[in-house]
Amino acid sequence: MKPVYLFVLLAVSIVATAQKKKLVVPKTRVEYSLDTIMQRLDNMHQTLNNINNFQNKSFDTNRVKRELSTFNGTLAVIRSAMTGYNLPEYKQLLLYEYMLNYMNGKLSDWRATLFQYNTDLVSMTSETAAFAKDSLLRNLVRDSLYRAMYTSELQELLQKWDTARKTTAANLASINALQSAITPPYFLTTDLLDDVARMKTTITSRLFQKEYPYLWERGRSDAGSTGDLAARSARTERELMGFFLQLNWGYYIYALLIGLSFGFWVWNNFRKMGELPGDVTLHYIHRVPVLASLAVMLNILPFFDLDAPTVFTQLGQFILMIVVSVLFWMTWPRKYFLYWGLLLFLYVCYGVTGPLLVAKWDARLWLLLLNACSMVVAYVCLRKIVHLFPYPRTVRIVWWLCLGLNGLSILCNVFGRLSLAKIFSSASMFGLIQVIVLTVFIDTVLEAFTLQTAVSRRDERRKGLAPLFERMQRGVERFLLALAFITWLVAFAINLNVYDAVYAAVARVWNHVVHLGSISFKLGNVLLFIGIVYCANVLQKYIGYLYGSADEPGTPQPGKKGSQLVMVRLILIIAGFLLAIAASGLPIDRITIVLGALGVGIGLGLQTIVNNLVSGIILIFERPFQLGDYIELNGKKGMVRDIGIRASRMVTEAGNEIIMPNGDLLAGEVINWTVRNNQVRLEMPITVEAGPSFESVVRGVEEALSGHPDLLSDKPNVLLNTSTDKTLSITVLVWVSNVAQLQTIKSEVLDLLYQKFREKGIKPV
């Protein structure tokens, strides 16, 4: 009560002092310097301001309360689903584990934050209480002279102290109440996570054991009814779906943006293309690429929701199946589409049967009949239509795997291993359908690249980019095949309930530590380092095509941008190397040792390589030539195809490719025939027999070369060199528009001159 009493006394004293006209100086008063008083009051004001500002920016308890309410509802649903008479499916347990881990982590963060905030509030309470023990403040209150001098300061200090005291008390009460509300769900999530781990162990241990009587024994079962299970499962999935979407809505925005970007890319290329050329055939993309965009977007969704609710996953897959079915309807002959419809019907049957299957004799018999029908229908249908799918060999392999899993499901069901039978059943059909839609996804993306290549070849300004898209298409195909294979394996492992075991095995290999003397590293870090460096190297190769470095000799170049190419490539390689080091977590001290050893190697035997690297950097700034320029070095002529970091490449007129070290280019004498344009003057000395006048020879040259498409002027310059009684020596000067075709044009010009001279009776010597 001392702080309250002191500040009440302060308030009364301030009021009393303000009413007095004369100051009464007490007999005993402690003297303070004005600097000391002002500094102490400033410190108190600053402390109270900090306390009030901190509490104005306090922890957002309202947001926590809203999310906590959602958590409590979700936890009630999960606890209810885990306390039924049937064990949840393994995939449902994975979903529960994902949600519980998220909520447990969030609650743990809240507890830590609230604890720290509570500690800060208690410290602030102590600071405000300490003001009552301050000797200077006590004397200011008791001394009428000082009280009169600092009335306004003391009054403002009192108001701030009162505000800080009330706000601190209210916040402490709110924080304590919130801490009490967070603690029960936190411990509940911990308990439920233990229950999930126990149930996963139970399901795994029961997989290969006899769970129920043999099918022919028709034993009794304690399982609930199918109707109760259906209602309960639907209610659980519906309530959890909303919470899952709330957690992952950002990922679906990314998938939507990818789909829209793909659709705009295809639509824009169709707009530029107009009519498709006869050698371009497209099956899955059209001028309004709505279906293709949906196919791409729905195929990439599994990358974002491996632990999604079963209903949500099956709904997305069902929509994808409808999209793929429409694409097949638009491209397939009608007689084959019926077989695809039967496969789609089986997929729906499996999707409905899986979550509702109970351990009753009639339900087990239904599963057996469904497996048998699947084997027959899949065998008959796929034999008819497997050749219509993209990558039929891959589909055929998974087809045989599907038949084998259905057979195993029948055997497990008959001998009482119902859990294993359900796993094999769902994995068989879902694996088959998923490989089909993934092949459609790959073919759709590749057709988009085919369209882009066709557009680039049609556009004169972008013909140089066509080889880029052709090469990228091959690289993208390999990448998509690998990505689709990994995606299918992950989904297949989840359906077989072995994903956790496979993931743990891969994680052990990835995190395995290898010791080489005093150096230790993880295999995963090394693989990550190699992967990032490889990607940087591939990217710096492809970037040359974007700057106009075509693979084909004589391909028109889309502008001269190659002067910056060396720098771009160097930046990509250095950035990739640094990113690989940062991402892989390799020790920097070991890298410095390697760089030191590299420096010694440079000093001993790598001077030439370093010279070429430094010369390449100098070429960036001097820009003596660019991509597409026609240059001459040491008597060798050709077009610059590529400017590398160590060396550059030149293609001669004979089609030979010459690799020129950058050091030679910088130190040697380089003649650039196309610094400003591709024009070059062609000089052709010709000697004819004496007889015709010089004027007639000039007219013959002009008539011969008139209208040649590769010459810049219809009237070439003809110079007389020597004239004797027997011969007449002249030089024909013409300007050629394309230096890369100099020898070809020279041959054409000489042939035209020879024919024209023969017509006019002029005999070359």
Short mmCIF file of C-alpha atoms in Angstrom, two decimals, residues 65-285:
data_model
loop_
_atom_site.label_atom_id
_atom_site.label_comp_id
_atom_site.label_asym_id
_atom_site.label_seq_id
_atom_site.Cartn_x
_atom_site.Cartn_y
_atom_site.Cartn_z
CA LYS A 65 -8.15 -16.46 -28.38
CA ARG A 66 -9.69 -16.86 -31.85
CA GLU A 67 -7.10 -19.41 -32.94
CA LEU A 68 -7.32 -21.18 -29.59
CA SER A 69 -11.05 -21.60 -30.07
CA THR A 70 -10.40 -23.18 -33.47
CA PHE A 71 -7.76 -25.44 -31.95
CA ASN A 72 -10.14 -26.62 -29.24
CA GLY A 73 -12.79 -27.53 -31.81
CA THR A 74 -10.28 -29.40 -33.97
CA LEU A 75 -8.86 -31.25 -30.97
CA ALA A 76 -12.36 -32.34 -29.98
CA VAL A 77 -12.93 -33.76 -33.47
CA ILE A 78 -9.59 -35.61 -33.49
CA ARG A 79 -10.11 -37.02 -30.01
CA SER A 80 -13.59 -38.20 -30.93
CA ALA A 81 -12.29 -39.85 -34.11
CA MET A 82 -9.54 -41.65 -32.19
CA THR A 83 -11.82 -43.05 -29.46
CA GLY A 84 -14.21 -45.02 -31.69
CA TYR A 85 -14.59 -48.75 -31.90
CA ASN A 86 -12.52 -48.91 -35.11
CA LEU A 87 -8.91 -47.90 -35.45
CA PRO A 88 -8.49 -44.95 -37.84
CA GLU A 89 -6.83 -45.66 -41.14
CA TYR A 90 -3.10 -45.08 -41.38
CA LYS A 91 -3.52 -42.11 -43.74
CA GLN A 92 -5.94 -40.50 -41.27
CA LEU A 93 -3.39 -40.94 -38.50
CA LEU A 94 -0.84 -39.16 -40.66
CA LEU A 95 -3.29 -36.27 -41.03
CA TYR A 96 -3.94 -36.19 -37.28
CA GLU A 97 -0.21 -36.24 -36.61
CA TYR A 98 0.38 -33.34 -38.99
CA MET A 99 -2.36 -31.22 -37.41
CA LEU A 100 -1.38 -32.10 -33.85
CA ASN A 101 2.27 -31.27 -34.49
CA TYR A 102 1.23 -27.91 -35.93
CA MET A 103 -1.04 -27.10 -32.98
CA ASN A 104 1.50 -28.35 -30.44
CA GLY A 105 4.20 -26.15 -31.94
CA LYS A 106 1.90 -23.14 -32.05
CA LEU A 107 0.75 -23.65 -28.46
CA SER A 108 4.34 -24.11 -27.32
CA ASP A 109 5.33 -20.82 -28.99
CA TRP A 110 2.39 -19.06 -27.36
CA ARG A 111 3.33 -20.42 -23.94
CA ALA A 112 6.91 -19.22 -24.32
CA THR A 113 5.80 -15.80 -25.55
CA LEU A 114 3.24 -15.38 -22.78
CA PHE A 115 5.76 -16.47 -20.16
CA GLN A 116 8.25 -13.86 -21.38
CA TYR A 117 5.52 -11.23 -21.56
CA ASN A 118 4.38 -12.07 -18.05
CA THR A 119 7.98 -11.74 -16.83
CA ASP A 120 8.25 -8.32 -18.45
CA LEU A 121 4.99 -7.17 -16.85
CA VAL A 122 6.11 -8.31 -13.40
CA SER A 123 9.38 -6.42 -13.91
CA MET A 124 7.42 -3.30 -14.90
CA THR A 125 5.29 -3.62 -11.77
CA SER A 126 8.46 -3.74 -9.69
CA GLU A 127 9.79 -0.65 -11.45
CA THR A 128 6.65 1.36 -10.74
CA ALA A 129 6.65 0.19 -7.13
CA ALA A 130 10.28 1.27 -6.77
CA PHE A 131 9.27 4.89 -7.35
CA ALA A 132 7.70 4.95 -3.87
CA LYS A 133 11.09 4.27 -2.29
CA ASP A 134 12.90 6.97 -4.22
CA SER A 135 14.31 9.47 -1.67
CA LEU A 136 14.27 12.38 -4.09
CA LEU A 137 10.60 11.89 -4.90
CA ARG A 138 9.75 11.69 -1.20
CA ASN A 139 11.50 14.98 -0.50
CA LEU A 140 9.86 16.66 -3.49
CA VAL A 141 6.46 15.69 -2.11
CA ARG A 142 7.27 16.83 1.41
CA ASP A 143 9.09 20.04 0.49
CA SER A 144 6.58 22.78 -0.35
CA LEU A 145 9.15 24.85 -2.26
CA TYR A 146 10.18 22.00 -4.58
CA ARG A 147 6.57 20.89 -4.82
CA ALA A 148 5.58 24.34 -6.02
CA MET A 149 8.44 24.48 -8.54
CA TYR A 150 7.65 21.08 -10.10
CA THR A 151 3.89 20.96 -9.78
CA SER A 152 3.20 20.30 -13.49
CA GLU A 153 5.98 17.69 -13.75
CA LEU A 154 4.75 15.83 -10.67
CA GLN A 155 1.15 15.97 -11.86
CA GLU A 156 2.09 14.51 -15.27
CA LEU A 157 4.21 11.87 -13.56
CA LEU A 158 1.26 10.90 -11.39
CA GLN A 159 -1.03 10.48 -14.41
CA LYS A 160 1.49 8.29 -16.23
CA TRP A 161 2.10 6.20 -13.13
CA ASP A 162 -1.63 5.66 -12.65
CA THR A 163 -2.05 4.65 -16.30
CA ALA A 164 0.91 2.26 -16.14
CA ARG A 165 -0.33 0.69 -12.89
CA LYS A 166 -3.85 0.04 -14.19
CA THR A 167 -2.71 -1.21 -17.63
CA THR A 168 -0.12 -3.52 -16.10
CA ALA A 169 -2.64 -5.02 -13.73
CA ALA A 170 -5.18 -5.56 -16.53
CA ASN A 171 -2.61 -7.12 -18.84
CA LEU A 172 -1.32 -9.40 -16.10
CA ALA A 173 -4.83 -10.65 -15.46
CA SER A 174 -5.44 -11.21 -19.18
CA ILE A 175 -2.10 -12.98 -19.66
CA ASN A 176 -2.65 -15.23 -16.64
CA ALA A 177 -6.12 -16.17 -17.89
CA LEU A 178 -4.78 -16.90 -21.37
CA GLN A 179 -1.95 -19.01 -19.95
CA SER A 180 -4.50 -21.03 -18.03
CA ALA A 181 -6.58 -21.49 -21.22
CA ILE A 182 -3.58 -22.57 -23.32
CA THR A 183 -2.20 -25.16 -20.92
CA PRO A 184 -5.00 -27.83 -21.25
CA PRO A 185 -4.97 -28.01 -25.09
CA TYR A 186 -1.17 -28.06 -25.05
CA PHE A 187 -1.08 -31.15 -22.87
CA LEU A 188 -3.98 -32.63 -24.85
CA THR A 189 -2.02 -32.33 -28.10
CA THR A 190 0.93 -34.05 -26.41
CA ASP A 191 -1.29 -36.90 -25.22
CA LEU A 192 -2.96 -37.27 -28.60
CA LEU A 193 0.42 -37.37 -30.35
CA ASP A 194 1.38 -40.24 -28.07
CA ASP A 195 -1.89 -41.97 -28.93
CA VAL A 196 -1.26 -41.48 -32.66
CA ALA A 197 2.22 -43.01 -32.33
CA ARG A 198 0.76 -45.94 -30.40
CA MET A 199 -1.98 -46.50 -32.99
CA LYS A 200 0.51 -46.37 -35.86
CA THR A 201 2.58 -49.01 -34.09
CA THR A 202 -0.53 -51.12 -33.50
CA ILE A 203 -1.60 -50.92 -37.15
CA THR A 204 1.90 -51.77 -38.35
CA SER A 205 2.20 -54.77 -36.01
CA ARG A 206 -1.24 -56.11 -37.04
CA LEU A 207 -0.67 -55.85 -40.78
CA PHE A 208 0.77 -59.32 -41.23
CA GLN A 209 -1.26 -61.00 -38.50
CA LYS A 210 -4.60 -62.69 -38.77
CA GLU A 211 -7.10 -60.06 -37.63
CA TYR A 212 -10.42 -61.72 -38.43
CA PRO A 213 -11.73 -65.21 -39.23
CA TYR A 214 -11.22 -66.69 -42.64
CA LEU A 215 -13.74 -65.49 -45.14
CA TRP A 216 -15.46 -68.88 -45.41
CA GLU A 217 -15.95 -69.07 -41.62
CA ARG A 218 -18.30 -66.05 -41.43
CA GLY A 219 -17.24 -65.30 -37.88
CA ARG A 220 -18.82 -62.61 -35.74
CA SER A 221 -17.35 -59.10 -35.74
CA ASP A 222 -17.55 -56.30 -33.21
CA ALA A 223 -17.30 -53.64 -35.90
CA GLY A 224 -19.94 -50.95 -36.12
CA SER A 225 -22.40 -50.57 -38.94
CA THR A 226 -21.44 -49.14 -42.29
CA GLY A 227 -23.97 -46.32 -41.91
CA ASP A 228 -22.54 -45.20 -38.57
CA LEU A 229 -19.03 -45.37 -39.94
CA ALA A 230 -20.01 -43.37 -43.03
CA ALA A 231 -21.70 -40.63 -41.01
CA ARG A 232 -18.87 -40.42 -38.53
CA SER A 233 -16.16 -40.43 -41.21
CA ALA A 234 -17.93 -37.77 -43.28
CA ARG A 235 -18.42 -35.54 -40.24
CA THR A 236 -14.79 -35.86 -39.19
CA GLU A 237 -13.43 -35.21 -42.66
CA ARG A 238 -15.69 -32.21 -43.18
CA GLU A 239 -14.67 -30.57 -39.90
CA LEU A 240 -10.97 -31.23 -40.39
CA MET A 241 -11.01 -30.05 -44.00
CA GLY A 242 -11.82 -26.48 -42.98
CA PHE A 243 -8.93 -26.38 -40.52
CA PHE A 244 -6.55 -27.92 -43.07
CA LEU A 245 -7.50 -25.37 -45.73
CA GLN A 246 -7.00 -22.59 -43.21
CA LEU A 247 -3.45 -23.82 -42.59
CA ASN A 248 -2.47 -24.37 -46.23
CA TRP A 249 -4.49 -21.86 -48.26
CA GLY A 250 -1.28 -20.08 -49.31
CA TYR A 251 -0.03 -23.21 -51.08
CA TYR A 252 -3.22 -23.46 -53.10
CA ILE A 253 -2.82 -19.84 -54.14
CA TYR A 254 0.61 -20.77 -55.49
CA ALA A 255 -0.90 -23.71 -57.40
CA LEU A 256 -3.61 -21.43 -58.80
CA LEU A 257 -1.03 -18.87 -59.93
CA ILE A 258 1.01 -21.60 -61.63
CA GLY A 259 -2.08 -22.82 -63.47
CA LEU A 260 -3.05 -19.30 -64.55
CA SER A 261 0.49 -18.53 -65.70
CA PHE A 262 0.59 -21.73 -67.74
CA GLY A 263 -2.77 -20.93 -69.31
CA PHE A 264 -1.73 -17.39 -70.21
CA TRP A 265 1.52 -18.67 -71.73
CA VAL A 266 -0.32 -21.15 -73.96
CA TRP A 267 -3.06 -18.66 -74.89
CA ASN A 268 -0.52 -15.97 -75.80
CA ASN A 269 1.43 -18.37 -78.00
CA PHE A 270 -1.74 -19.44 -79.82
CA ARG A 271 -2.54 -15.76 -80.36
CA LYS A 272 0.89 -15.15 -81.88
CA MET A 273 0.88 -18.36 -83.89
CA GLY A 274 -2.40 -18.09 -85.71
CA GLU A 275 -2.72 -21.26 -87.77
CA LEU A 276 -0.66 -24.22 -86.62
CA PRO A 277 1.87 -25.58 -89.14
CA GLY A 278 1.24 -29.04 -90.49
CA ASP A 279 4.15 -30.63 -88.61
CA VAL A 280 2.82 -29.55 -85.18
CA THR A 281 0.24 -31.85 -83.55
CA LEU A 282 -1.28 -30.95 -80.19
CA HIS A 283 -3.64 -33.21 -78.24
CA TYR A 284 -4.15 -31.63 -74.82
CA ILE A 285 -3.70 -27.87 -75.27
#
